[in-house]
Amino acid sequence: EVQLQASGGGLVQTGGSLRLSCAVSGVIFDDYGIGWFRQAPGKGSEGLGWISNDGMTYYIDSVKGRFTISRDNEKNMAYLQMNNLKPEDTAVYYCAAGGPFGFMATLAWSDFTSYGPGTLVTVSS
């Protein structure tokens, strides 16, 4: 059973940066894609992007160029680097896993079925 834990949230000023981490266990990490999601106060969950098992990335338009997803297969970790943060980025952020996938698999939001607890990011204006 896959287990995930996001960490690294906190309070940051507008324009600042944070790097979130996602620790993954219970599966062969190399075979899994990792997605990042967030839920702002009073709003539904929003998918931000993912990194495939092959290292291919996808981002939604609103974070493209500001957020970067990466992974370290040796450490079973994925990361979300967030730059130029805005107050509207305030949310609980969490990671999710999907897989296992083969080589050059095509991912979709529906593939991410295992979620872990989130970490709160607050961006002050």
JSON list of C-alpha atoms in Angstrom, two decimals:
[
{"chain": "A", "resi": 1, "resn": "GLU", "atom": "CA", "xyz": [0.00, 0.00, 0.00]},
{"chain": "A", "resi": 2, "resn": "VAL", "atom": "CA", "xyz": [1.36, 3.36, -1.04]},
{"chain": "A", "resi": 3, "resn": "GLN", "atom": "CA", "xyz": [1.85, 5.97, 1.66]},
{"chain": "A", "resi": 4, "resn": "LEU", "atom": "CA", "xyz": [2.56, 9.64, 1.02]},
{"chain": "A", "resi": 5, "resn": "GLN", "atom": "CA", "xyz": [3.37, 12.57, 3.26]},
{"chain": "A", "resi": 6, "resn": "ALA", "atom": "CA", "xyz": [3.73, 16.15, 2.13]},
{"chain": "A", "resi": 7, "resn": "SER", "atom": "CA", "xyz": [5.82, 18.59, 4.15]},
{"chain": "A", "resi": 8, "resn": "GLY", "atom": "CA", "xyz": [7.50, 21.97, 3.89]},
{"chain": "A", "resi": 9, "resn": "GLY", "atom": "CA", "xyz": [4.54, 24.31, 4.12]},
{"chain": "A", "resi": 10, "resn": "GLY", "atom": "CA", "xyz": [4.56, 27.53, 6.07]},
{"chain": "A", "resi": 11, "resn": "LEU", "atom": "CA", "xyz": [4.02, 31.27, 5.98]},
{"chain": "A", "resi": 12, "resn": "VAL", "atom": "CA", "xyz": [5.66, 33.25, 3.19]},
{"chain": "A", "resi": 13, "resn": "GLN", "atom": "CA", "xyz": [5.30, 36.76, 1.85]},
{"chain": "A", "resi": 14, "resn": "THR", "atom": "CA", "xyz": [4.00, 37.60, -1.60]},
{"chain": "A", "resi": 15, "resn": "GLY", "atom": "CA", "xyz": [6.75, 37.01, -4.12]},
{"chain": "A", "resi": 16, "resn": "GLY", "atom": "CA", "xyz": [8.51, 34.49, -1.91]},
{"chain": "A", "resi": 17, "resn": "SER", "atom": "CA", "xyz": [9.36, 30.84, -2.52]},
{"chain": "A", "resi": 18, "resn": "LEU", "atom": "CA", "xyz": [8.79, 27.52, -0.84]},
{"chain": "A", "resi": 19, "resn": "ARG", "atom": "CA", "xyz": [9.76, 23.96, -1.66]},
{"chain": "A", "resi": 20, "resn": "LEU", "atom": "CA", "xyz": [7.36, 21.23, -0.65]},
{"chain": "A", "resi": 21, "resn": "SER", "atom": "CA", "xyz": [8.47, 17.64, -0.29]},
{"chain": "A", "resi": 22, "resn": "CYS", "atom": "CA", "xyz": [6.51, 14.42, -0.74]},
{"chain": "A", "resi": 23, "resn": "ALA", "atom": "CA", "xyz": [7.84, 11.27, 0.87]},
{"chain": "A", "resi": 24, "resn": "VAL", "atom": "CA", "xyz": [6.57, 8.06, -0.71]},
{"chain": "A", "resi": 25, "resn": "SER", "atom": "CA", "xyz": [6.76, 4.54, 0.67]},
{"chain": "A", "resi": 26, "resn": "GLY", "atom": "CA", "xyz": [5.19, 1.13, 0.20]},
{"chain": "A", "resi": 27, "resn": "VAL", "atom": "CA", "xyz": [5.67, 0.92, -3.58]},
{"chain": "A", "resi": 28, "resn": "ILE", "atom": "CA", "xyz": [8.41, 0.82, -6.17]},
{"chain": "A", "resi": 29, "resn": "PHE", "atom": "CA", "xyz": [8.71, 4.57, -6.47]},
{"chain": "A", "resi": 30, "resn": "ASP", "atom": "CA", "xyz": [10.34, 4.47, -9.91]},
{"chain": "A", "resi": 31, "resn": "ASP", "atom": "CA", "xyz": [7.13, 3.04, -11.39]},
{"chain": "A", "resi": 32, "resn": "TYR", "atom": "CA", "xyz": [4.80, 5.71, -10.04]},
{"chain": "A", "resi": 33, "resn": "GLY", "atom": "CA", "xyz": [3.78, 9.16, -11.16]},
{"chain": "A", "resi": 34, "resn": "ILE", "atom": "CA", "xyz": [3.37, 11.86, -8.52]},
{"chain": "A", "resi": 35, "resn": "GLY", "atom": "CA", "xyz": [0.79, 14.61, -8.72]},
{"chain": "A", "resi": 36, "resn": "TRP", "atom": "CA", "xyz": [0.48, 17.77, -6.67]},
{"chain": "A", "resi": 37, "resn": "PHE", "atom": "CA", "xyz": [-2.88, 19.20, -5.66]},
{"chain": "A", "resi": 38, "resn": "ARG", "atom": "CA", "xyz": [-4.15, 21.97, -3.45]},
{"chain": "A", "resi": 39, "resn": "GLN", "atom": "CA", "xyz": [-7.33, 22.99, -1.73]},
{"chain": "A", "resi": 40, "resn": "ALA", "atom": "CA", "xyz": [-7.86, 26.63, -0.89]},
{"chain": "A", "resi": 41, "resn": "PRO", "atom": "CA", "xyz": [-10.15, 27.68, 1.98]},
{"chain": "A", "resi": 42, "resn": "GLY", "atom": "CA", "xyz": [-13.76, 27.24, 0.95]},
{"chain": "A", "resi": 43, "resn": "LYS", "atom": "CA", "xyz": [-12.87, 25.81, -2.46]},
{"chain": "A", "resi": 44, "resn": "GLY", "atom": "CA", "xyz": [-12.59, 22.43, -4.08]},
{"chain": "A", "resi": 45, "resn": "SER", "atom": "CA", "xyz": [-9.42, 20.52, -4.80]},
{"chain": "A", "resi": 46, "resn": "GLU", "atom": "CA", "xyz": [-7.29, 21.67, -7.74]},
{"chain": "A", "resi": 47, "resn": "GLY", "atom": "CA", "xyz": [-4.69, 19.64, -9.57]},
{"chain": "A", "resi": 48, "resn": "LEU", "atom": "CA", "xyz": [-1.50, 21.61, -10.18]},
{"chain": "A", "resi": 49, "resn": "GLY", "atom": "CA", "xyz": [0.61, 19.22, -12.17]},
{"chain": "A", "resi": 50, "resn": "TRP", "atom": "CA", "xyz": [2.44, 15.93, -12.14]},
{"chain": "A", "resi": 51, "resn": "ILE", "atom": "CA", "xyz": [5.69, 14.21, -12.87]},
{"chain": "A", "resi": 52, "resn": "SER", "atom": "CA", "xyz": [5.55, 10.85, -14.58]},
{"chain": "A", "resi": 53, "resn": "ASN", "atom": "CA", "xyz": [7.59, 7.78, -13.71]},
{"chain": "A", "resi": 54, "resn": "ASP", "atom": "CA", "xyz": [9.80, 8.77, -16.66]},
{"chain": "A", "resi": 55, "resn": "GLY", "atom": "CA", "xyz": [10.28, 12.32, -15.38]},
{"chain": "A", "resi": 56, "resn": "MET", "atom": "CA", "xyz": [7.92, 14.04, -17.81]},
{"chain": "A", "resi": 57, "resn": "THR", "atom": "CA", "xyz": [6.05, 16.96, -16.26]},
{"chain": "A", "resi": 58, "resn": "TYR", "atom": "CA", "xyz": [2.73, 18.66, -16.79]},
{"chain": "A", "resi": 59, "resn": "TYR", "atom": "CA", "xyz": [1.40, 21.87, -15.23]},
{"chain": "A", "resi": 60, "resn": "ILE", "atom": "CA", "xyz": [-1.84, 23.76, -15.30]},
{"chain": "A", "resi": 61, "resn": "ASP", "atom": "CA", "xyz": [-1.59, 27.19, -16.90]},
{"chain": "A", "resi": 62, "resn": "SER", "atom": "CA", "xyz": [-1.96, 29.19, -13.68]},
{"chain": "A", "resi": 63, "resn": "VAL", "atom": "CA", "xyz": [1.24, 27.77, -12.17]},
{"chain": "A", "resi": 64, "resn": "LYS", "atom": "CA", "xyz": [3.29, 27.17, -15.31]},
{"chain": "A", "resi": 65, "resn": "GLY", "atom": "CA", "xyz": [6.54, 29.07, -15.06]},
{"chain": "A", "resi": 66, "resn": "ARG", "atom": "CA", "xyz": [6.21, 29.56, -11.29]},
{"chain": "A", "resi": 67, "resn": "PHE", "atom": "CA", "xyz": [5.98, 25.98, -10.00]},
{"chain": "A", "resi": 68, "resn": "THR", "atom": "CA", "xyz": [8.36, 23.13, -10.78]},
{"chain": "A", "resi": 69, "resn": "ILE", "atom": "CA", "xyz": [7.83, 19.47, -9.95]},
{"chain": "A", "resi": 70, "resn": "SER", "atom": "CA", "xyz": [10.81, 17.16, -9.61]},
{"chain": "A", "resi": 71, "resn": "ARG", "atom": "CA", "xyz": [11.64, 13.77, -8.18]},
{"chain": "A", "resi": 72, "resn": "ASP", "atom": "CA", "xyz": [14.56, 11.93, -6.64]},
{"chain": "A", "resi": 73, "resn": "ASN", "atom": "CA", "xyz": [14.12, 8.21, -7.23]},
{"chain": "A", "resi": 74, "resn": "GLU", "atom": "CA", "xyz": [17.01, 7.30, -4.95]},
{"chain": "A", "resi": 75, "resn": "LYS", "atom": "CA", "xyz": [15.29, 8.99, -2.02]},
{"chain": "A", "resi": 76, "resn": "ASN", "atom": "CA", "xyz": [11.68, 8.10, -2.96]},
{"chain": "A", "resi": 77, "resn": "MET", "atom": "CA", "xyz": [10.88, 11.79, -2.86]},
{"chain": "A", "resi": 78, "resn": "ALA", "atom": "CA", "xyz": [9.05, 14.26, -5.05]},
{"chain": "A", "resi": 79, "resn": "TYR", "atom": "CA", "xyz": [9.19, 18.03, -4.77]},
{"chain": "A", "resi": 80, "resn": "LEU", "atom": "CA", "xyz": [7.14, 21.07, -5.63]},
{"chain": "A", "resi": 81, "resn": "GLN", "atom": "CA", "xyz": [9.23, 24.21, -5.97]},
{"chain": "A", "resi": 82, "resn": "MET", "atom": "CA", "xyz": [6.99, 27.27, -5.79]},
{"chain": "A", "resi": 83, "resn": "ASN", "atom": "CA", "xyz": [8.31, 30.70, -6.77]},
{"chain": "A", "resi": 84, "resn": "ASN", "atom": "CA", "xyz": [6.73, 34.14, -6.98]},
{"chain": "A", "resi": 85, "resn": "LEU", "atom": "CA", "xyz": [3.98, 33.08, -4.62]},
{"chain": "A", "resi": 86, "resn": "LYS", "atom": "CA", "xyz": [0.73, 35.04, -4.52]},
{"chain": "A", "resi": 87, "resn": "PRO", "atom": "CA", "xyz": [-1.97, 35.31, -1.84]},
{"chain": "A", "resi": 88, "resn": "GLU", "atom": "CA", "xyz": [-4.24, 33.22, -4.05]},
{"chain": "A", "resi": 89, "resn": "ASP", "atom": "CA", "xyz": [-1.76, 30.34, -3.69]},
{"chain": "A", "resi": 90, "resn": "THR", "atom": "CA", "xyz": [-2.78, 30.01, -0.04]},
{"chain": "A", "resi": 91, "resn": "ALA", "atom": "CA", "xyz": [-4.05, 26.46, 0.37]},
{"chain": "A", "resi": 92, "resn": "VAL", "atom": "CA", "xyz": [-3.41, 23.03, 1.79]},
{"chain": "A", "resi": 93, "resn": "TYR", "atom": "CA", "xyz": [-1.06, 21.28, -0.63]},
{"chain": "A", "resi": 94, "resn": "TYR", "atom": "CA", "xyz": [-0.87, 17.52, -0.94]},
{"chain": "A", "resi": 95, "resn": "CYS", "atom": "CA", "xyz": [0.71, 14.94, -3.16]},
{"chain": "A", "resi": 96, "resn": "ALA", "atom": "CA", "xyz": [-0.79, 11.87, -4.75]},
{"chain": "A", "resi": 97, "resn": "ALA", "atom": "CA", "xyz": [0.54, 8.77, -6.45]},
{"chain": "A", "resi": 98, "resn": "GLY", "atom": "CA", "xyz": [-0.63, 6.93, -9.51]},
{"chain": "A", "resi": 99, "resn": "GLY", "atom": "CA", "xyz": [0.64, 3.74, -11.08]},
{"chain": "A", "resi": 100, "resn": "PRO", "atom": "CA", "xyz": [2.43, 1.52, -11.60]},
{"chain": "A", "resi": 101, "resn": "PHE", "atom": "CA", "xyz": [3.19, 2.70, -15.12]},
{"chain": "A", "resi": 102, "resn": "GLY", "atom": "CA", "xyz": [5.30, 1.35, -17.91]},
{"chain": "A", "resi": 103, "resn": "PHE", "atom": "CA", "xyz": [7.75, 3.21, -20.08]},
{"chain": "A", "resi": 104, "resn": "MET", "atom": "CA", "xyz": [6.42, 6.41, -21.68]},
{"chain": "A", "resi": 105, "resn": "ALA", "atom": "CA", "xyz": [2.94, 5.98, -20.22]},
{"chain": "A", "resi": 106, "resn": "THR", "atom": "CA", "xyz": [0.36, 8.71, -20.77]},
{"chain": "A", "resi": 107, "resn": "LEU", "atom": "CA", "xyz": [-0.93, 10.03, -17.46]},
{"chain": "A", "resi": 108, "resn": "ALA", "atom": "CA", "xyz": [-4.27, 11.61, -16.59]},
{"chain": "A", "resi": 109, "resn": "TRP", "atom": "CA", "xyz": [-5.68, 13.23, -13.46]},
{"chain": "A", "resi": 110, "resn": "SER", "atom": "CA", "xyz": [-7.81, 10.13, -12.85]},
{"chain": "A", "resi": 111, "resn": "ASP", "atom": "CA", "xyz": [-4.63, 8.04, -12.47]},
{"chain": "A", "resi": 112, "resn": "PHE", "atom": "CA", "xyz": [-3.80, 9.63, -9.11]},
{"chain": "A", "resi": 113, "resn": "THR", "atom": "CA", "xyz": [-5.76, 7.56, -6.63]},
{"chain": "A", "resi": 114, "resn": "SER", "atom": "CA", "xyz": [-3.61, 7.49, -3.49]},
{"chain": "A", "resi": 115, "resn": "TYR", "atom": "CA", "xyz": [-3.39, 10.69, -1.48]},
{"chain": "A", "resi": 116, "resn": "GLY", "atom": "CA", "xyz": [-1.49, 11.69, 1.61]},
{"chain": "A", "resi": 117, "resn": "PRO", "atom": "CA", "xyz": [-2.07, 14.35, 4.27]},
{"chain": "A", "resi": 118, "resn": "GLY", "atom": "CA", "xyz": [-1.41, 17.89, 3.14]},
{"chain": "A", "resi": 119, "resn": "THR", "atom": "CA", "xyz": [0.74, 20.76, 4.30]},
{"chain": "A", "resi": 120, "resn": "LEU", "atom": "CA", "xyz": [-0.55, 24.31, 4.70]},
{"chain": "A", "resi": 121, "resn": "VAL", "atom": "CA", "xyz": [0.93, 27.13, 2.66]},
{"chain": "A", "resi": 122, "resn": "THR", "atom": "CA", "xyz": [-0.05, 30.66, 3.60]},
{"chain": "A", "resi": 123, "resn": "VAL", "atom": "CA", "xyz": [1.00, 33.58, 1.44]},
{"chain": "A", "resi": 124, "resn": "SER", "atom": "CA", "xyz": [0.66, 36.97, 3.10]},
{"chain": "A", "resi": 125, "resn": "SER", "atom": "CA", "xyz": [-0.02, 40.11, 1.09]}
]
